[in-house]
Amino acid sequence: MSQPVRMRHMPVRRSPGLTALGLLTPAILVVFGIIVYPMIRTAVYSVTDVTSAMQTSAPFVGVANYATALAGAKFWSSMGRTLYFTIVSTSLELVLGLGIAGLLNAKIKGQWLLRTAVVIPWAVPTIVSGALWKGIFNAQYGSLNAALTQLGLIDSYKVWLGSPFLALNMVIVADVWKTVPVVAFMLLAGLTSIPHEVYEAATIDRAGPFRTLWSITLPLLLPSISIVLVLRIIEAFKVFDVIYAMTRGGPANGTMTIAYYTYTTAFSDQNYGIGSALAYLIVIVIAILSAVYLRALRRSEMSLL
Amino acid sequence: VKRRVWARIGLYLAAALTVVVMLAPFAWMVIASFQTQAELVARPLPWWPQQFYPNRYISLFADPKNDVFRSALRNSTIVALAVVVVSMIVGILGAYAFARLRFRFRRVVLMAFLFTYMLPQIALLIPLYLILSRLSLLDTVTGLIVVDCSLVVPFVLWILSNYFLTIPSELEESAWIDGASRLGALLRVVLPSARPGLFAAGMFAFLLAWDEFMYALIFTSSTASKTIPVAIAEFSGRYSTDFGLVAAGGVIAALPPVILAIVFQRNVVSGLVSGAVKA
């Protein structure tokens, strides 16, 4: 949008390249100064047989670690669970986030109360949220059991985190509660940027509310939706904190996502070589997802790219 | 007309339901933190404390066995504030370059920053551990600040670059005419009009640093640097039968970010509003 035009009164005569270099050097140092060497180092680990952090020389094993990782049944089952977690949590967050964004954008009384309520789960730290939901789902004293029995919906207390697949879905519930606010805020950003005249035109054309939503709001919101979607997919694919706080991968590996599996391989099993290979497999999958993300960014109205 | 009335009612019902679902879990944590253990395991569960029981808060702040919790609160505060200061300074300068200057490799550099978001922390964990240990920065607050900044700066850059783009450059240009330098115009003209964006970026930076778990889990080992998320995770593992204590710790851990988010909610939303899409 705002192309920095060369002005007669530009104060700095230096080339924009030099100025940019000066302005960006601190950020580049702070970010890439920290991550570049570890990235390379992990890549090296992933092709060597490292079993101790203190090991000075490790034999080169080529793609053997990747082969071992890909051959493991646990790899594919964690990948499958991670995909399930990603797809279900992201779609729930998108649908609910759209609804909440619509409510936040609506002219209703008590909007401040709504906004305050929505901002709270966003601000609660992930580990606290995980510990809280672990308490809510507890089989002996959990408030979900208490509420459902007192409402007469269930007869006896249930073990919500006790069976593998149910536990995974319960973790998704906790993740959705924590994450839906930020999705709603980002979509609200898109909603408020839709000009009013578009809706006035729709009213003149006697379009009903659903027709307006389907033919006007959603298409105009598409750039925001795709950005939010891909950001969330990347984040969900890396899910670790909420798993650690709620189930630590259990029961019976039912919530063992790929990031958690990598963590246990590298740290509990002390298998750094395979752990590093797994980490890079995550990077590869996320990079594929990110290609979609960057394309979505470019297609949107963002002039940054 | 009748259809409109029903639509209004539906809207308010949906809003009320949202408020309840978003508030209820946190509200229960606050209530449980003031209930005795006997009340917490009672069936049917009482939803309001029968007697006011603040002992867990007293224990968290006074009992020597909860040293870790108090030092974690201190460490988290130091880490989060330092990360906010560093990443805001670094981020403002960098974001200004992205928003206002055309230079070679601009796109490449921007892409590189965005790429870091896709990198899972676990991919850097082992080498970072070795580096920190060689620099004797393991189990120190300084070490955590350094690694956390590398996570937070790309976010701040993204939010601020977008926000700076929404500020008309004519504002700066007139400052230049009045003889201001580029930095002077940035400080006196751009930053004051970028307030919502700055609040949003600052909030995100604070939350990310306060929330950060994986680095803290691996790189800290004592009261010298353990942060609040690590302390809460330990609590929830060790006292799984005493939910009241976990709840009290959780309430205290959540209060700083929750209060900040409520106070600045308007700024945060409008900072993102202009930041996330329009640009």
XYZ file of C-alpha atoms in Angstrom:
584
model
C 0.000 0.000 0.000
C 2.201 2.798 1.236
C 5.138 2.750 -1.087
C 7.938 4.736 0.500
C 8.358 7.307 -2.230
C 11.713 9.010 -2.560
C 11.081 12.412 -1.134
C 12.882 15.639 -1.666
C 12.994 16.059 2.082
C 14.189 12.583 2.994
C 16.456 13.176 5.958
C 18.753 10.225 5.411
C 20.883 10.194 2.312
C 22.161 6.678 2.919
C 20.781 3.920 0.726
C 17.614 2.259 2.096
C 19.534 -1.018 2.088
C 22.089 0.226 4.615
C 19.401 1.793 6.804
C 17.388 -1.430 6.702
C 20.466 -3.458 7.571
C 21.102 -1.237 10.566
C 17.494 -1.455 11.728
C 17.196 -5.199 11.215
C 20.561 -6.329 12.574
C 19.410 -6.487 16.218
C 16.375 -8.610 15.304
C 18.438 -10.878 13.066
C 21.021 -11.384 15.820
C 18.432 -12.058 18.501
C 16.549 -14.607 16.387
C 18.978 -16.228 13.968
C 21.970 -15.877 16.278
C 20.128 -18.275 18.562
C 18.545 -20.733 16.161
C 20.844 -21.222 13.162
C 23.613 -23.198 14.853
C 21.182 -25.496 16.753
C 19.299 -26.125 13.501
C 22.484 -27.268 11.788
C 23.582 -29.229 14.828
C 20.286 -31.105 15.026
C 20.559 -31.911 11.316
C 24.003 -33.385 12.004
C 22.687 -35.387 14.969
C 19.948 -36.769 12.788
C 22.483 -38.516 10.536
C 24.755 -39.766 13.318
C 24.406 -42.347 16.041
C 24.251 -40.106 19.113
C 23.048 -41.546 22.383
C 24.545 -39.083 24.830
C 24.618 -35.307 24.902
C 28.253 -35.414 25.966
C 29.406 -37.710 23.167
C 32.229 -35.999 21.255
C 32.400 -38.114 18.090
C 29.521 -40.138 16.753
C 29.573 -42.473 13.761
C 27.880 -41.240 10.610
C 24.903 -43.426 9.826
C 23.350 -41.646 6.853
C 19.592 -41.870 6.693
C 19.466 -44.835 9.066
C 17.844 -42.773 11.848
C 15.167 -41.538 9.474
C 14.587 -45.080 8.252
C 14.296 -46.368 11.827
C 11.923 -43.531 12.743
C 9.736 -44.076 9.686
C 9.675 -47.844 10.218
C 8.368 -47.543 13.792
C 4.700 -48.274 14.311
C 4.690 -45.671 17.090
C 5.732 -42.995 14.582
C 2.750 -43.602 12.342
C 0.280 -43.899 15.197
C 1.542 -40.610 16.715
C 1.392 -38.992 13.286
C -2.188 -40.220 12.889
C -3.199 -38.872 16.308
C -1.494 -35.557 15.576
C -3.397 -35.274 12.291
C -6.658 -36.108 14.077
C -5.888 -33.550 16.795
C -4.938 -30.934 14.187
C -7.976 -31.429 11.959
C -10.569 -31.654 14.740
C -9.215 -28.854 16.939
C -8.561 -26.507 14.029
C -12.000 -26.962 12.481
C -13.737 -26.534 15.839
C -11.686 -23.411 16.548
C -12.455 -21.981 13.134
C -16.219 -22.567 13.305
C -16.586 -21.410 16.922
C -14.099 -18.592 16.323
C -16.198 -17.316 13.407
C -19.315 -17.365 15.571
C -17.616 -15.545 18.452
C -16.055 -13.015 16.077
C -19.553 -12.335 14.749
C -20.840 -11.826 18.299
C -17.929 -9.520 19.143
C -18.690 -7.523 16.014
C -22.441 -7.307 16.692
C -24.050 -4.254 18.239
C -25.202 -5.727 21.528
C -25.454 -4.360 25.036
C -22.823 -5.646 27.435
C -20.246 -6.089 24.701
C -17.518 -5.359 27.288
C -18.606 -8.387 29.334
C -18.427 -10.623 26.282
C -15.008 -9.298 25.331
C -13.685 -9.712 28.888
C -14.995 -13.275 29.080
C -13.409 -14.162 25.741
C -10.050 -12.592 26.573
C -9.599 -14.678 29.758
C -8.876 -18.159 28.295
C -6.388 -16.512 25.930
C -4.504 -15.015 28.891
C -4.504 -18.121 31.105
C -1.124 -19.870 30.661
C -1.348 -23.139 28.692
C 0.071 -25.209 31.544
C -2.443 -23.712 33.988
C -5.240 -24.361 31.525
C -4.059 -27.964 31.173
C -3.906 -28.474 34.955
C -7.339 -26.860 35.273
C -8.948 -29.129 32.655
C -7.242 -32.144 34.202
C -9.116 -31.182 37.388
C -12.397 -30.624 35.539
C -12.159 -34.091 33.955
C -10.967 -35.825 37.149
C -12.730 -39.121 37.827
C -13.078 -38.622 41.610
C -13.746 -34.924 42.146
C -13.943 -33.388 38.675
C -16.510 -30.653 38.167
C -17.650 -32.101 34.827
C -18.721 -35.282 36.599
C -20.344 -33.226 39.366
C -22.232 -31.015 36.925
C -23.418 -33.875 34.720
C -24.629 -36.015 37.670
C -26.343 -33.073 39.343
C -28.119 -32.303 36.069
C -29.104 -35.971 35.877
C -27.309 -36.524 32.584
C -25.088 -39.334 33.871
C -25.672 -41.802 36.737
C -22.134 -42.226 38.004
C -18.796 -40.469 37.751
C -16.905 -41.222 34.538
C -13.161 -41.585 33.931
C -12.819 -38.959 31.195
C -9.056 -39.265 30.781
C -8.949 -43.022 31.283
C -9.403 -44.471 27.801
C -7.074 -43.538 24.930
C -9.459 -42.109 22.334
C -11.765 -40.357 24.814
C -8.722 -38.756 26.473
C -7.515 -37.413 23.114
C -10.913 -35.809 22.524
C -10.937 -34.326 26.022
C -7.514 -32.787 25.389
C -8.993 -31.285 22.222
C -11.799 -29.718 24.308
C -9.207 -28.093 26.586
C -7.180 -26.887 23.599
C -10.251 -25.409 21.882
C -11.265 -23.484 25.020
C -7.798 -21.977 25.318
C -7.316 -21.186 21.629
C -10.705 -20.148 20.298
C -10.316 -16.566 21.625
C -7.223 -15.742 19.609
C -8.841 -17.236 16.498
C -11.916 -15.085 17.147
C -9.775 -11.948 17.586
C -7.939 -12.521 14.314
C -11.175 -13.155 12.443
C -12.732 -10.093 14.091
C -9.853 -8.161 12.562
C -10.995 -9.348 9.147
C -14.676 -8.682 9.868
C -14.155 -5.063 10.899
C -12.195 -4.374 7.733
C -15.177 -5.219 5.519
C -16.611 -1.852 4.431
C -20.121 -0.998 5.585
C -21.330 -0.057 2.119
C -21.156 -3.695 1.046
C -23.770 -4.624 3.640
C -25.940 -1.624 2.780
C -25.927 -2.754 -0.834
C -26.945 -6.241 0.279
C -29.849 -4.823 2.295
C -31.024 -2.831 -0.710
C -30.908 -6.006 -2.778
C -33.080 -7.643 -0.089
C -30.521 -10.337 0.709
C -31.435 -12.352 3.811
C -28.977 -12.829 6.682
C -27.816 -16.276 5.519
C -27.446 -15.139 1.935
C -25.404 -12.138 3.170
C -23.199 -14.404 5.280
C -22.644 -16.902 2.481
C -22.197 -14.556 -0.483
C -20.607 -11.513 1.132
C -19.068 -12.013 4.559
C -17.373 -15.377 4.019
C -15.814 -14.588 0.613
C -14.490 -11.248 1.876
C -13.207 -12.944 5.011
C -11.423 -15.680 3.084
C -7.929 -14.125 3.308
C -8.165 -13.855 7.122
C -9.628 -17.331 7.350
C -6.779 -18.878 5.390
C -4.114 -17.105 7.443
C -5.704 -18.118 10.738
C -6.264 -21.647 9.490
C -2.681 -22.278 8.478
C -1.252 -20.588 11.592
C -3.449 -22.822 13.724
C -2.574 -25.961 11.753
C 1.135 -25.299 12.298
C 0.604 -24.656 16.001
C -1.633 -27.699 16.471
C 0.899 -29.910 14.726
C 3.515 -28.901 17.294
C 1.178 -29.477 20.278
C 3.117 -30.383 23.422
C 2.363 -28.229 26.487
C -1.291 -29.156 26.975
C -0.449 -32.869 26.523
C 2.313 -32.615 29.115
C 0.005 -30.894 31.592
C -3.008 -33.164 31.121
C -1.994 -36.702 30.184
C 1.762 -36.944 29.452
C 0.960 -38.903 26.311
C -1.185 -41.505 28.117
C -3.326 -43.450 28.703
C -1.836 -46.275 26.595
C -0.218 -43.651 24.323
C -3.706 -42.374 23.510
C -2.555 -38.741 23.503
C 0.979 -39.362 22.243
C 1.339 -36.708 19.557
C 4.356 -36.507 17.286
C 6.029 -33.703 19.271
C 5.499 -35.567 22.527
C 6.787 -38.791 20.959
C 9.901 -36.949 19.776
C 10.382 -35.568 23.274
C 10.178 -38.985 24.919
C 12.453 -40.559 22.293
C 15.128 -37.914 22.752
C 14.920 -37.424 26.509
C 13.359 -40.459 28.210
C 14.968 -42.985 25.856
C 18.122 -40.841 25.461
C 18.085 -41.526 21.743
C 19.260 -38.193 20.349
C 19.953 -39.464 16.821
C 16.450 -40.754 16.226
C 14.974 -37.891 18.257
C 16.698 -35.403 15.951
C 15.510 -37.285 12.872
C 11.959 -37.160 14.249
C 12.326 -33.421 14.896
C 13.311 -32.907 11.273
C 10.431 -35.055 10.052
C 8.143 -32.653 11.952
C 9.937 -29.736 10.288
C 9.356 -31.311 6.863
C 5.644 -31.865 7.439
C 5.259 -28.348 8.836
C 7.251 -26.917 5.920
C 4.776 -28.493 3.512
C 1.918 -26.998 5.507
C 3.757 -23.670 5.589
C 4.073 -23.556 1.822
C 0.304 -23.443 1.819
C 0.434 -20.754 4.515
C 2.794 -18.481 2.612
C 0.714 -18.875 -0.514
C -2.374 -17.911 1.466
C -0.558 -14.877 2.853
C 0.475 -13.756 -0.600
C -2.991 -14.171 -2.037
C -4.493 -12.091 0.751
C -4.397 -8.319 0.787
C -1.316 -8.253 2.964
C 1.122 -6.027 1.195
C 3.987 -7.149 3.369
C 4.856 -10.013 1.071
C -40.396 -7.256 12.468
C -41.114 -10.389 14.457
C -38.218 -12.190 12.756
C -35.902 -9.416 13.829
C -36.956 -9.711 17.460
C -36.249 -13.437 17.395
C -32.883 -12.755 15.783
C -32.021 -10.337 18.601
C -33.032 -12.901 21.217
C -30.949 -15.565 19.496
C -27.975 -13.204 19.381
C -28.197 -12.453 23.112
C -28.628 -16.133 23.962
C -25.525 -17.009 21.942
C -23.579 -14.212 23.613
C -24.710 -15.334 27.084
C -23.753 -18.932 26.319
C -20.317 -17.804 25.124
C -19.752 -15.787 28.295
C -20.690 -18.767 30.484
C -18.539 -21.299 28.597
C -15.518 -18.982 28.504
C -15.802 -17.978 32.178
C -16.979 -21.179 33.897
C -13.721 -23.199 33.918
C -11.667 -20.288 35.260
C -14.405 -19.386 37.759
C -14.434 -22.949 39.073
C -10.662 -22.844 39.554
C -11.016 -19.683 41.657
C -13.864 -21.188 43.704
C -12.079 -24.535 44.210
C -8.974 -22.738 45.435
C -11.037 -21.462 48.408
C -12.739 -24.774 49.216
C -11.523 -27.336 51.753
C -10.373 -30.734 50.560
C -13.466 -32.297 52.157
C -15.747 -29.991 50.153
C -13.865 -30.647 46.924
C -14.351 -34.410 47.091
C -17.923 -34.219 48.435
C -20.761 -35.626 46.343
C -22.794 -33.712 45.378
C -20.061 -31.144 44.899
C -20.933 -27.793 46.517
C -20.462 -25.013 43.926
C -19.692 -22.321 46.488
C -17.297 -22.502 49.494
C -19.266 -23.472 52.625
C -16.538 -21.832 54.638
C -13.949 -19.381 53.383
C -10.673 -21.338 53.267
C -7.691 -19.186 52.223
C -5.079 -21.546 53.714
C -3.649 -22.651 50.374
C -2.798 -19.082 49.430
C -1.184 -18.579 52.824
C 0.789 -21.795 52.357
C 1.884 -20.793 48.845
C 3.212 -17.481 50.088
C 4.542 -18.461 53.528
C 5.288 -22.187 53.764
C 9.008 -22.948 53.223
C 8.109 -26.087 51.241
C 6.574 -23.857 48.578
C 9.788 -21.938 48.004
C 9.832 -23.112 44.403
C 6.503 -21.456 43.757
C 7.549 -18.062 45.089
C 10.865 -18.065 43.274
C 9.068 -19.198 40.116
C 6.798 -16.187 40.377
C 9.847 -13.932 40.675
C 11.722 -15.665 37.831
C 8.729 -15.524 35.494
C 8.258 -11.828 36.187
C 11.911 -11.063 35.427
C 11.949 -13.226 32.293
C 8.672 -11.871 30.917
C 9.524 -8.204 31.537
C 13.026 -8.558 30.062
C 11.683 -10.400 27.017
C 9.047 -7.696 26.463
C 11.622 -4.893 26.679
C 14.192 -6.565 24.416
C 11.736 -7.843 21.825
C 9.840 -4.543 21.648
C 13.011 -2.475 21.066
C 14.394 -4.929 18.531
C 10.956 -5.455 16.991
C 10.126 -1.763 16.576
C 13.359 -1.105 14.680
C 12.984 -4.164 12.456
C 9.267 -3.678 11.815
C 9.901 -0.078 10.783
C 12.384 -1.325 8.185
C 9.898 -3.876 6.810
C 7.042 -1.382 6.702
C 8.832 1.668 5.304
C 11.936 0.689 3.370
C 12.335 -1.067 0.040
C 15.568 -2.981 0.043
C 17.074 -6.050 -1.579
C 16.299 -9.385 0.106
C 13.419 -7.737 2.004
C 11.142 -10.606 1.086
C 13.758 -13.251 1.856
C 14.465 -11.801 5.297
C 10.760 -11.512 6.061
C 10.169 -15.106 4.934
C 13.065 -16.262 7.100
C 11.442 -14.687 10.172
C 8.080 -16.261 9.327
C 9.813 -19.613 8.803
C 11.010 -19.652 12.412
C 7.367 -19.935 13.494
C 7.201 -23.282 11.760
C 10.233 -24.656 13.568
C 9.240 -26.820 16.541
C 11.204 -25.923 19.684
C 12.039 -29.589 20.088
C 14.253 -29.397 16.978
C 16.587 -26.961 18.778
C 16.430 -28.334 22.296
C 19.509 -30.561 22.493
C 22.062 -28.243 20.817
C 20.708 -25.255 22.765
C 21.152 -27.228 25.965
C 24.807 -27.882 25.090
C 25.452 -24.246 24.155
C 23.846 -22.916 27.319
C 25.806 -25.371 29.419
C 29.077 -24.347 27.754
C 28.297 -20.670 28.449
C 27.265 -21.553 32.027
C 23.802 -20.190 31.268
C 21.930 -23.374 32.151
C 19.522 -22.884 35.032
C 19.819 -19.103 34.821
C 17.217 -16.439 34.163
C 19.550 -14.840 31.610
C 19.715 -18.031 29.561
C 15.921 -18.241 29.446
C 15.592 -14.593 28.423
C 17.985 -15.171 25.520
C 16.207 -18.255 24.148
C 12.715 -16.847 24.747
C 13.529 -13.690 22.784
C 14.240 -15.808 19.713
C 10.662 -17.115 19.950
C 8.977 -13.804 20.641
C 10.734 -11.388 18.262
C 9.224 -12.840 15.022
C 5.727 -12.353 16.488
C 6.408 -8.780 17.488
C 7.906 -8.072 14.064
C 4.822 -9.460 12.331
C 2.254 -7.555 14.387
C 4.197 -4.267 14.316
C 5.122 -4.359 10.610
C 1.464 -4.733 9.756
C 0.450 -1.981 12.126
C 3.111 0.459 10.894
C 1.808 -0.059 7.360
C -1.562 1.365 8.402
C 0.000 4.641 9.539
C 0.108 7.116 6.665
C 3.698 7.963 5.785
C 2.701 11.590 5.202
C 2.827 12.023 8.972
C 6.519 11.230 9.027
C 7.240 13.136 5.880
C 5.921 16.338 7.414
C 8.133 15.698 10.445
C 11.101 15.327 8.104
C 10.273 18.646 6.513
C 10.410 20.120 9.996
C 13.932 18.775 10.239
C 13.419 15.568 12.191
C 15.738 12.637 11.560
C 14.396 9.225 10.610
C 14.807 7.965 14.166
C 13.357 11.184 15.571
C 10.278 10.867 13.366
C 9.929 7.207 14.338
C 10.021 8.061 18.038
C 7.909 11.206 18.002
C 5.458 10.604 15.159
C 5.150 6.921 14.288
C 5.216 5.369 17.769
C 2.586 7.646 19.343
C 0.140 6.878 16.537
C 0.970 3.161 16.659
C -0.197 2.799 20.253
C -2.782 0.025 19.720
C -0.269 -1.974 17.702
C 2.387 -1.497 20.381
C -0.024 -2.649 23.092
C -1.035 -5.688 21.060
C 2.579 -6.638 20.336
C 3.601 -6.041 23.951
C 0.731 -8.165 25.247
C 1.588 -10.995 22.865
C 5.240 -10.790 23.881
C 4.357 -10.881 27.592
C 1.944 -13.788 27.185
C 4.376 -15.818 25.063
C 7.199 -15.321 27.569
C 4.980 -15.972 30.626
C 3.551 -19.045 28.887
C 6.771 -20.537 27.507
C 7.161 -24.083 28.792
C 9.426 -26.395 26.806
C 12.657 -24.394 27.082
C 12.000 -23.721 30.755
C 11.280 -27.415 31.353
C 14.642 -28.529 29.940
C 16.905 -25.573 30.755
C 15.920 -24.904 34.376
C 16.466 -27.154 37.356
C 16.322 -25.132 40.581
C 14.742 -22.168 42.307
C 17.358 -20.059 40.513
C 15.422 -20.095 37.253
C 12.347 -22.372 37.303
C 9.390 -20.432 35.919
C 5.716 -20.503 36.784
C 4.626 -23.015 34.099
C 7.318 -25.452 35.292
C 6.266 -24.982 38.923
C 2.584 -25.521 38.071
C 3.362 -28.636 36.018
C 5.303 -30.047 39.003
C 2.466 -29.141 41.371
C -0.138 -30.761 39.223
C 1.971 -33.905 38.991
C 2.856 -34.059 42.696
C -0.408 -32.937 44.292
C -2.848 -34.606 41.914
C -5.045 -35.454 44.908
C -5.015 -31.882 46.246
C -6.685 -30.007 43.428
C -7.310 -27.011 45.689
C -3.594 -26.318 45.942
C -3.078 -26.713 42.193
C -6.039 -24.375 41.663
C -4.638 -21.736 44.034
C -1.270 -21.884 42.287
C -3.016 -21.707 38.920
C -5.037 -18.653 39.940
C -1.896 -16.794 41.034
C -0.032 -17.871 37.882
C -2.891 -16.710 35.679
C -3.572 -13.406 37.430
C -0.803 -11.218 35.925
C -1.604 -12.052 32.278
C -5.368 -12.083 32.906
C -5.322 -8.646 34.542
C -3.139 -7.225 31.765
C -5.382 -8.728 29.088
C -8.532 -7.318 30.686
C -7.009 -3.859 31.167
C -5.653 -3.673 27.624
C -8.330 -5.727 25.829
C -9.535 -2.774 23.767
C -6.019 -1.961 22.583
C -5.177 -5.576 21.919
C -8.186 -6.120 19.723
C -7.805 -2.887 17.787
C -4.054 -3.455 17.481
C -4.742 -6.772 15.824
C -7.697 -5.432 13.897
C -5.536 -3.163 11.869
C -2.638 -5.547 12.001
C -3.887 -8.883 10.875
C -5.497 -8.146 7.555
C -5.729 -4.646 6.234
C -2.128 -3.503 6.114
